[in-house]
Amino acid sequence: IELAGAISPYDPAVYAKGADNLAAMLEQKILQRDPEPCYYVYRLQAGEHVQTGLVAAASVPAYDDNLIRKHEYTRPEKEDDRVRQIDAIDAQTGPVLLTHRVHEGLRELVNQAMHGTPEVDVTTDDGVRHALWVVADPTRIEAISALFDPAVSGDIDALYIADGHHRSAAASRVAAQRRQAGGPGWSGACEGFLAVLFQADEVRILDYNRVVRDLNGLSREAFLGRVAERFAVAARPGAVRPGESGEFGMYLPGQWYRLRVDPARLAATDPVARLDISLLAEHLIEPVLGIHDPRRDQRIDFIGGIRGLGELVRRVDSGEMAVAFALYPTSLEQLMAVADAGEVMPPKSTWFEPKLADGMVSYPLCRRHVVE
């Protein structure tokens, strides 16, 4: 909004303006740096859903060593954009959403830190309430850190990237570049990246649904016949929201259907093959609709569950799309199994809500951001 409208979002002037804005906010003390290293407790509330996490600088070496585990590929152009942004502003302003298996000891420490009035308490335009507490007590910091240190306790031996693969990959690249170059551009802070860690039972994954523009040259009747060769198909009077893995909702103009896959296919040993999106792709999207590369094929689009099943109906009934598919949400257990196996999920497998706020906490990489 402060640059010419026709400028490319990847123009160097865009990154330079971001650096100027950050420097100005520090100079004006709109943003203030805590005097000592600390954690933060970050609570999000969206309606009845509440999740509470720990803001920290996650370890780039741990990411590089697969102790912070991935489950999806990144796109080079998006990763490059994030590298340029981090390098230009010399800070990370967008956190990575990490999760880990439930640890009640950490939950207790985090809950104990939420005393008094939060440092930040704001409700954003989407109705999500964001609250932040500073964790500055050295004893509590030490107790939290010990849970992640294999030399002390190491109770939590793996973290999982839920959302933010491009941000974490970019942080690793920036650290490697500065490590290799040395000199004033490098500091120990470069070996970390901004993250918020949540217990696995607090993170909410919504469905990530599909709409397709045409039936690949098939009539409606022929398409339904091909689907019935691979799924149990039943017409339903109302919207079909899948109630379990292996069940799908399918919408054609004016009519919902419930699809069920052969239960034996859910017992596949490969954790990726067991995913609902993999089953739908293998048995319908690819062989019937002819879509083999959903990353690039313009015939398919993806709709986050936050927009509801009504959005699927709207896109089809408008004539823009020919068919829609509602999926059962991927579970965190499935995500962790894929990451533990060193595999990746198909594109657009997970939709996390609520979203973390950018800029509420920033992580400067070098001392040049300290304003006296």
Short mmCIF file of C-alpha atoms in Angstrom, two decimals:
data_model
loop_
_atom_site.label_atom_id
_atom_site.label_comp_id
_atom_site.label_asym_id
_atom_site.label_seq_id
_atom_site.Cartn_x
_atom_site.Cartn_y
_atom_site.Cartn_z
CA ILE A 1 0.00 0.00 0.00
CA GLU A 2 3.05 2.29 0.18
CA LEU A 3 4.41 1.45 -3.29
CA ALA A 4 3.24 1.93 -6.86
CA GLY A 5 0.34 -0.37 -7.63
CA ALA A 6 1.98 -1.88 -10.70
CA ILE A 7 5.17 -2.94 -8.91
CA SER A 8 5.92 -6.66 -8.73
CA PRO A 9 5.62 -8.12 -5.23
CA TYR A 10 9.11 -9.59 -5.83
CA ASP A 11 10.72 -6.26 -6.73
CA PRO A 12 13.72 -5.44 -4.48
CA ALA A 13 11.98 -2.19 -3.55
CA VAL A 14 9.25 -4.19 -1.81
CA TYR A 15 11.72 -5.93 0.47
CA ALA A 16 13.61 -2.68 1.08
CA LYS A 17 10.39 -0.93 2.09
CA GLY A 18 9.67 -3.74 4.54
CA ALA A 19 13.11 -3.23 6.10
CA ASP A 20 12.50 0.53 6.36
CA ASN A 21 9.11 -0.01 8.00
CA LEU A 22 10.51 -2.44 10.57
CA ALA A 23 13.37 -0.07 11.40
CA ALA A 24 10.90 2.81 11.82
CA MET A 25 8.67 0.81 14.17
CA LEU A 26 11.68 -0.07 16.29
CA GLU A 27 12.89 3.53 16.32
CA GLN A 28 9.43 4.77 17.33
CA LYS A 29 9.16 1.98 19.94
CA ILE A 30 6.01 0.64 18.35
CA LEU A 31 7.95 -2.61 18.55
CA GLN A 32 10.13 -3.13 21.61
CA ARG A 33 12.76 -5.74 22.28
CA ASP A 34 12.70 -7.57 25.60
CA PRO A 35 15.91 -6.92 27.54
CA GLU A 36 16.63 -10.62 28.14
CA PRO A 37 15.90 -13.83 26.21
CA CYS A 38 12.44 -15.14 27.02
CA TYR A 39 9.60 -17.34 25.88
CA TYR A 40 6.02 -16.20 25.30
CA VAL A 41 2.74 -17.98 25.87
CA TYR A 42 0.37 -17.41 22.96
CA ARG A 43 -3.34 -18.20 23.30
CA LEU A 44 -5.76 -18.15 20.37
CA GLN A 45 -9.52 -18.29 20.80
CA ALA A 46 -11.88 -18.77 17.86
CA GLY A 47 -15.43 -19.29 19.09
CA GLU A 48 -15.39 -22.25 21.47
CA HIS A 49 -11.98 -23.43 20.29
CA VAL A 50 -8.97 -22.41 22.40
CA GLN A 51 -5.37 -23.41 21.85
CA THR A 52 -2.34 -22.32 23.84
CA GLY A 53 1.23 -22.51 22.58
CA LEU A 54 4.79 -21.53 23.37
CA VAL A 55 6.55 -18.92 21.23
CA ALA A 56 10.22 -19.78 20.81
CA ALA A 57 13.17 -19.68 18.44
CA ALA A 58 13.26 -23.19 17.00
CA SER A 59 16.65 -24.62 16.07
CA VAL A 60 17.77 -24.50 12.44
CA PRO A 61 20.30 -27.32 13.03
CA ALA A 62 17.48 -29.44 14.50
CA TYR A 63 15.44 -28.70 11.38
CA ASP A 64 18.37 -29.64 9.16
CA ASP A 65 18.82 -32.89 11.15
CA ASN A 66 15.10 -33.80 10.79
CA LEU A 67 14.36 -33.42 14.50
CA ILE A 68 11.88 -30.80 13.31
CA ARG A 69 10.03 -32.83 10.73
CA LYS A 70 8.38 -31.91 7.46
CA HIS A 71 5.39 -33.42 5.69
CA GLU A 72 5.12 -31.46 2.45
CA TYR A 73 7.22 -30.12 -0.41
CA THR A 74 7.86 -26.42 -0.87
CA ARG A 75 7.53 -24.37 -4.05
CA PRO A 76 10.86 -22.79 -5.08
CA GLU A 77 9.38 -19.39 -5.95
CA LYS A 78 7.62 -19.07 -2.58
CA GLU A 79 10.71 -20.21 -0.72
CA ASP A 80 12.89 -17.72 -2.64
CA ASP A 81 10.47 -14.91 -1.81
CA ARG A 82 10.65 -15.72 1.89
CA VAL A 83 14.47 -15.92 1.80
CA ARG A 84 14.66 -12.45 0.25
CA GLN A 85 12.19 -11.07 2.78
CA ILE A 86 14.04 -12.46 5.82
CA ASP A 87 17.40 -11.35 4.48
CA ALA A 88 16.18 -7.85 3.65
CA ILE A 89 14.50 -7.05 6.96
CA ASP A 90 17.05 -9.10 8.96
CA ALA A 91 14.26 -10.62 11.02
CA GLN A 92 11.48 -13.17 10.97
CA THR A 93 8.00 -11.76 11.47
CA GLY A 94 5.88 -14.76 10.46
CA PRO A 95 5.90 -17.73 12.86
CA VAL A 96 5.98 -21.40 11.92
CA LEU A 97 3.25 -23.52 13.51
CA LEU A 98 4.91 -26.52 15.19
CA THR A 99 3.26 -29.33 17.10
CA HIS A 100 4.45 -32.17 19.29
CA ARG A 101 3.04 -35.17 21.08
CA VAL A 102 1.20 -34.39 24.29
CA HIS A 103 3.43 -33.59 27.27
CA GLU A 104 1.53 -32.70 30.44
CA GLY A 105 4.63 -31.34 32.18
CA LEU A 106 5.07 -28.70 29.50
CA ARG A 107 1.36 -27.94 29.55
CA GLU A 108 1.56 -27.28 33.29
CA LEU A 109 4.56 -24.95 32.87
CA VAL A 110 2.79 -23.04 30.10
CA ASN A 111 -0.42 -22.72 32.12
CA GLN A 112 1.52 -21.46 35.14
CA ALA A 113 3.00 -18.70 32.99
CA MET A 114 -0.45 -17.35 32.07
CA HIS A 115 -0.93 -15.25 35.16
CA GLY A 116 -1.93 -11.62 35.31
CA THR A 117 -2.89 -9.40 32.42
CA PRO A 118 -1.48 -10.49 29.06
CA GLU A 119 1.07 -8.25 27.39
CA VAL A 120 -1.06 -8.30 24.24
CA ASP A 121 -4.79 -9.02 24.02
CA VAL A 122 -6.45 -8.23 20.71
CA THR A 123 -9.30 -9.54 18.58
CA THR A 124 -8.65 -9.46 14.85
CA ASP A 125 -11.19 -8.75 12.11
CA ASP A 126 -11.89 -12.46 11.66
CA GLY A 127 -13.08 -12.71 15.27
CA VAL A 128 -10.02 -14.57 16.59
CA ARG A 129 -8.71 -13.40 19.95
CA HIS A 130 -4.91 -13.36 20.32
CA ALA A 131 -3.33 -13.04 23.79
CA LEU A 132 0.36 -13.05 24.72
CA TRP A 133 2.17 -13.45 28.03
CA VAL A 134 5.92 -12.93 28.53
CA VAL A 135 7.78 -15.81 30.21
CA ALA A 136 10.83 -14.08 31.71
CA ASP A 137 11.37 -16.03 34.95
CA PRO A 138 14.79 -17.75 34.60
CA THR A 139 13.71 -20.82 36.59
CA ARG A 140 10.65 -21.38 34.41
CA ILE A 141 12.68 -20.77 31.24
CA GLU A 142 15.22 -23.36 32.35
CA ALA A 143 12.50 -25.90 33.14
CA ILE A 144 10.90 -25.45 29.73
CA SER A 145 14.21 -25.60 27.86
CA ALA A 146 15.20 -28.82 29.64
CA LEU A 147 12.25 -30.66 28.09
CA PHE A 148 13.76 -30.14 24.63
CA ASP A 149 17.43 -30.64 25.54
CA PRO A 150 18.59 -34.27 25.09
CA ALA A 151 21.50 -33.60 27.43
CA VAL A 152 19.11 -32.71 30.25
CA SER A 153 15.74 -34.34 29.74
CA GLY A 154 14.88 -34.46 26.07
CA ASP A 155 11.34 -35.58 26.85
CA ILE A 156 10.13 -33.94 23.65
CA ASP A 157 12.44 -35.45 21.06
CA ALA A 158 10.68 -34.39 17.85
CA LEU A 159 8.68 -31.44 16.60
CA TYR A 160 6.46 -31.42 13.52
CA ILE A 161 5.81 -28.59 11.10
CA ALA A 162 2.06 -28.19 10.89
CA ASP A 163 2.00 -24.95 8.90
CA GLY A 164 4.97 -22.93 7.64
CA HIS A 165 7.13 -25.19 5.48
CA HIS A 166 8.27 -22.29 3.29
CA ARG A 167 9.15 -20.15 6.31
CA SER A 168 11.23 -22.84 7.98
CA ALA A 169 12.97 -23.82 4.74
CA ALA A 170 13.79 -20.17 4.07
CA ALA A 171 15.18 -19.72 7.59
CA SER A 172 17.46 -22.70 7.03
CA ARG A 173 18.73 -21.23 3.77
CA VAL A 174 19.37 -17.81 5.29
CA ALA A 175 21.27 -19.40 8.18
CA ALA A 176 23.40 -21.46 5.78
CA GLN A 177 24.21 -18.42 3.64
CA ARG A 178 25.21 -16.28 6.59
CA ARG A 179 27.09 -19.11 8.27
CA GLN A 180 29.15 -19.60 5.15
CA ALA A 181 29.75 -15.89 4.62
CA GLY A 182 30.64 -15.19 8.26
CA GLY A 183 31.46 -11.65 9.26
CA PRO A 184 28.96 -9.09 10.62
CA GLY A 185 26.02 -10.66 8.77
CA TRP A 186 26.16 -13.76 10.96
CA SER A 187 25.06 -14.14 14.56
CA GLY A 188 23.88 -17.02 16.69
CA ALA A 189 20.34 -15.74 16.24
CA CYS A 190 20.54 -16.78 12.58
CA GLU A 191 20.52 -20.40 13.77
CA GLY A 192 16.92 -20.08 14.97
CA PHE A 193 13.53 -19.44 13.42
CA LEU A 194 10.36 -17.97 14.88
CA ALA A 195 7.88 -20.67 15.87
CA VAL A 196 4.88 -21.39 18.07
CA LEU A 197 4.70 -24.87 19.60
CA PHE A 198 1.34 -26.47 20.38
CA GLN A 199 0.38 -29.73 22.02
CA ALA A 200 -1.05 -32.17 19.47
CA ASP A 201 -4.42 -32.30 21.23
CA GLU A 202 -4.90 -28.52 20.94
CA VAL A 203 -4.26 -28.03 17.23
CA ARG A 204 -7.35 -27.98 15.02
CA ILE A 205 -7.20 -29.38 11.48
CA LEU A 206 -10.17 -28.74 9.22
CA ASP A 207 -11.13 -30.50 6.02
CA TYR A 208 -9.44 -29.41 2.78
CA ASN A 209 -11.90 -29.99 -0.03
CA ARG A 210 -11.69 -30.22 -3.83
CA VAL A 211 -13.67 -28.87 -6.78
CA VAL A 212 -13.10 -29.87 -10.42
CA ARG A 213 -14.10 -27.89 -13.51
CA ASP A 214 -15.33 -30.74 -15.73
CA LEU A 215 -16.04 -34.47 -15.77
CA ASN A 216 -13.20 -35.27 -18.17
CA GLY A 217 -15.51 -35.66 -21.15
CA LEU A 218 -17.95 -37.97 -19.35
CA SER A 219 -21.70 -37.50 -19.08
CA ARG A 220 -23.12 -37.30 -15.58
CA GLU A 221 -24.43 -40.87 -15.85
CA ALA A 222 -21.15 -42.24 -17.20
CA PHE A 223 -19.21 -40.43 -14.50
CA LEU A 224 -21.40 -41.87 -11.74
CA GLY A 225 -20.96 -45.31 -13.26
CA ARG A 226 -17.17 -44.99 -13.19
CA VAL A 227 -17.26 -43.79 -9.58
CA ALA A 228 -19.50 -46.72 -8.59
CA GLU A 229 -16.84 -49.12 -9.89
CA ARG A 230 -14.50 -47.89 -7.16
CA PHE A 231 -16.72 -46.68 -4.30
CA ALA A 232 -20.00 -47.53 -2.64
CA VAL A 233 -22.21 -44.65 -3.81
CA ALA A 234 -25.44 -43.47 -2.16
CA ALA A 235 -27.48 -40.39 -3.06
CA ARG A 236 -28.33 -38.27 0.00
CA PRO A 237 -31.05 -35.64 0.49
CA GLY A 238 -28.73 -33.11 2.13
CA ALA A 239 -25.10 -32.06 2.43
CA VAL A 240 -22.68 -34.88 3.20
CA ARG A 241 -19.96 -34.09 5.72
CA PRO A 242 -17.76 -37.20 6.08
CA GLY A 243 -17.92 -38.69 9.55
CA GLU A 244 -14.86 -40.93 9.38
CA SER A 245 -11.82 -41.76 7.34
CA GLY A 246 -12.67 -43.55 4.09
CA GLU A 247 -15.91 -41.62 3.63
CA PHE A 248 -16.37 -38.74 1.17
CA GLY A 249 -19.08 -36.30 0.20
CA MET A 250 -19.53 -35.69 -3.53
CA TYR A 251 -21.71 -32.96 -5.02
CA LEU A 252 -23.01 -32.75 -8.58
CA PRO A 253 -25.48 -30.00 -9.56
CA GLY A 254 -28.51 -30.38 -7.30
CA GLN A 255 -27.45 -33.64 -5.62
CA TRP A 256 -25.15 -34.85 -2.82
CA TYR A 257 -23.72 -38.38 -2.68
CA ARG A 258 -21.93 -40.31 0.04
CA LEU A 259 -18.93 -42.33 -1.19
CA ARG A 260 -17.30 -45.09 0.84
CA VAL A 261 -14.01 -46.74 -0.02
CA ASP A 262 -13.23 -50.41 0.55
CA PRO A 263 -12.17 -50.57 4.25
CA ALA A 264 -9.24 -52.81 3.32
CA ARG A 265 -7.60 -49.86 1.61
CA LEU A 266 -7.44 -48.02 4.95
CA ALA A 267 -5.10 -50.71 6.28
CA ALA A 268 -2.26 -49.95 3.83
CA THR A 269 1.16 -50.04 5.45
CA ASP A 270 2.32 -46.86 3.70
CA PRO A 271 1.14 -43.88 5.81
CA VAL A 272 0.66 -41.74 2.70
CA ALA A 273 -1.44 -44.37 0.93
CA ARG A 274 -3.83 -44.46 3.93
CA LEU A 275 -4.64 -40.75 3.69
CA ASP A 276 -8.13 -39.90 2.47
CA ILE A 277 -6.77 -37.50 -0.12
CA SER A 278 -4.49 -40.26 -1.45
CA LEU A 279 -7.43 -42.66 -1.71
CA LEU A 280 -9.53 -40.07 -3.53
CA ALA A 281 -6.68 -39.23 -5.89
CA GLU A 282 -5.75 -42.85 -6.63
CA HIS A 283 -9.27 -44.11 -7.22
CA LEU A 284 -11.13 -41.11 -8.64
CA ILE A 285 -9.26 -37.86 -9.28
CA GLU A 286 -6.55 -39.52 -11.38
CA PRO A 287 -8.21 -42.47 -13.19
CA VAL A 288 -11.69 -41.00 -13.69
CA LEU A 289 -11.10 -37.25 -13.92
CA GLY A 290 -7.62 -37.46 -15.46
CA ILE A 291 -5.89 -35.07 -13.05
CA HIS A 292 -2.39 -36.36 -12.28
CA ASP A 293 -0.60 -33.20 -11.10
CA PRO A 294 -2.90 -31.20 -8.83
CA ARG A 295 -0.16 -28.63 -8.18
CA ARG A 296 -0.25 -27.46 -11.79
CA ASP A 297 -3.53 -28.66 -13.30
CA GLN A 298 -5.88 -25.68 -13.64
CA ARG A 299 -8.94 -27.94 -13.67
CA ILE A 300 -8.82 -28.51 -9.91
CA ASP A 301 -9.14 -26.05 -7.04
CA PHE A 302 -8.96 -26.40 -3.25
CA ILE A 303 -11.31 -25.00 -0.62
CA GLY A 304 -10.43 -24.80 3.06
CA GLY A 305 -12.96 -26.20 5.49
CA ILE A 306 -13.34 -22.83 7.20
CA ARG A 307 -15.52 -21.83 4.20
CA GLY A 308 -18.01 -24.64 4.77
CA LEU A 309 -19.78 -27.10 2.50
CA GLY A 310 -21.96 -24.30 1.17
CA GLU A 311 -18.97 -22.99 -0.76
CA LEU A 312 -18.71 -26.32 -2.59
CA VAL A 313 -22.38 -26.10 -3.57
CA ARG A 314 -21.99 -22.51 -4.70
CA ARG A 315 -18.98 -23.24 -6.92
CA VAL A 316 -20.76 -26.15 -8.62
CA ASP A 317 -24.24 -24.64 -8.94
CA SER A 318 -22.76 -21.47 -10.44
CA GLY A 319 -21.46 -23.54 -13.35
CA GLU A 320 -17.86 -22.66 -12.56
CA MET A 321 -17.16 -26.22 -11.40
CA ALA A 322 -18.70 -29.57 -12.34
CA VAL A 323 -18.15 -31.63 -9.20
CA ALA A 324 -17.04 -31.11 -5.59
CA PHE A 325 -15.58 -33.47 -3.01
CA ALA A 326 -15.79 -33.07 0.78
CA LEU A 327 -13.07 -34.90 2.73
CA TYR A 328 -12.65 -36.06 6.29
CA PRO A 329 -9.89 -33.97 7.94
CA THR A 330 -6.38 -35.38 8.07
CA SER A 331 -5.45 -36.15 11.69
CA LEU A 332 -2.29 -35.06 13.46
CA GLU A 333 -1.51 -38.73 14.05
CA GLN A 334 -1.52 -39.24 10.28
CA LEU A 335 0.64 -36.15 9.77
CA MET A 336 3.19 -37.36 12.32
CA ALA A 337 3.27 -40.86 10.83
CA VAL A 338 4.04 -39.44 7.39
CA ALA A 339 6.74 -37.14 8.76
CA ASP A 340 8.29 -39.90 10.89
CA ALA A 341 8.52 -42.08 7.78
CA GLY A 342 10.33 -39.31 5.93
CA GLU A 343 7.54 -39.05 3.37
CA VAL A 344 5.40 -36.14 2.19
CA MET A 345 1.68 -35.66 1.91
CA PRO A 346 -0.14 -34.83 -1.32
CA PRO A 347 -0.66 -31.10 -1.97
CA LYS A 348 -3.31 -29.32 0.10
CA SER A 349 -3.80 -32.11 2.64
CA THR A 350 -4.21 -29.99 5.79
CA TRP A 351 -5.99 -26.75 6.70
CA PHE A 352 -5.21 -25.34 10.14
CA GLU A 353 -7.48 -22.90 11.97
CA PRO A 354 -7.15 -20.45 13.56
CA LYS A 355 -4.15 -18.88 11.84
CA LEU A 356 -1.24 -17.40 13.78
CA ALA A 357 -0.86 -13.63 13.58
CA ASP A 358 2.19 -12.29 11.78
CA GLY A 359 4.14 -9.54 13.52
CA MET A 360 2.82 -10.03 17.04
CA VAL A 361 6.25 -11.38 17.92
CA SER A 362 9.24 -10.78 15.67
CA TYR A 363 12.63 -12.46 15.81
CA PRO A 364 15.58 -10.20 14.85
CA LEU A 365 18.61 -12.03 13.51
CA CYS A 366 21.42 -9.56 14.22
CA ARG A 367 22.27 -6.89 16.74
CA ARG A 368 21.73 -4.05 14.28
CA HIS A 369 18.04 -4.11 15.22
CA VAL A 370 18.70 -3.13 18.84
CA VAL A 371 17.57 0.45 19.39
CA GLU A 372 19.01 2.11 22.46
#
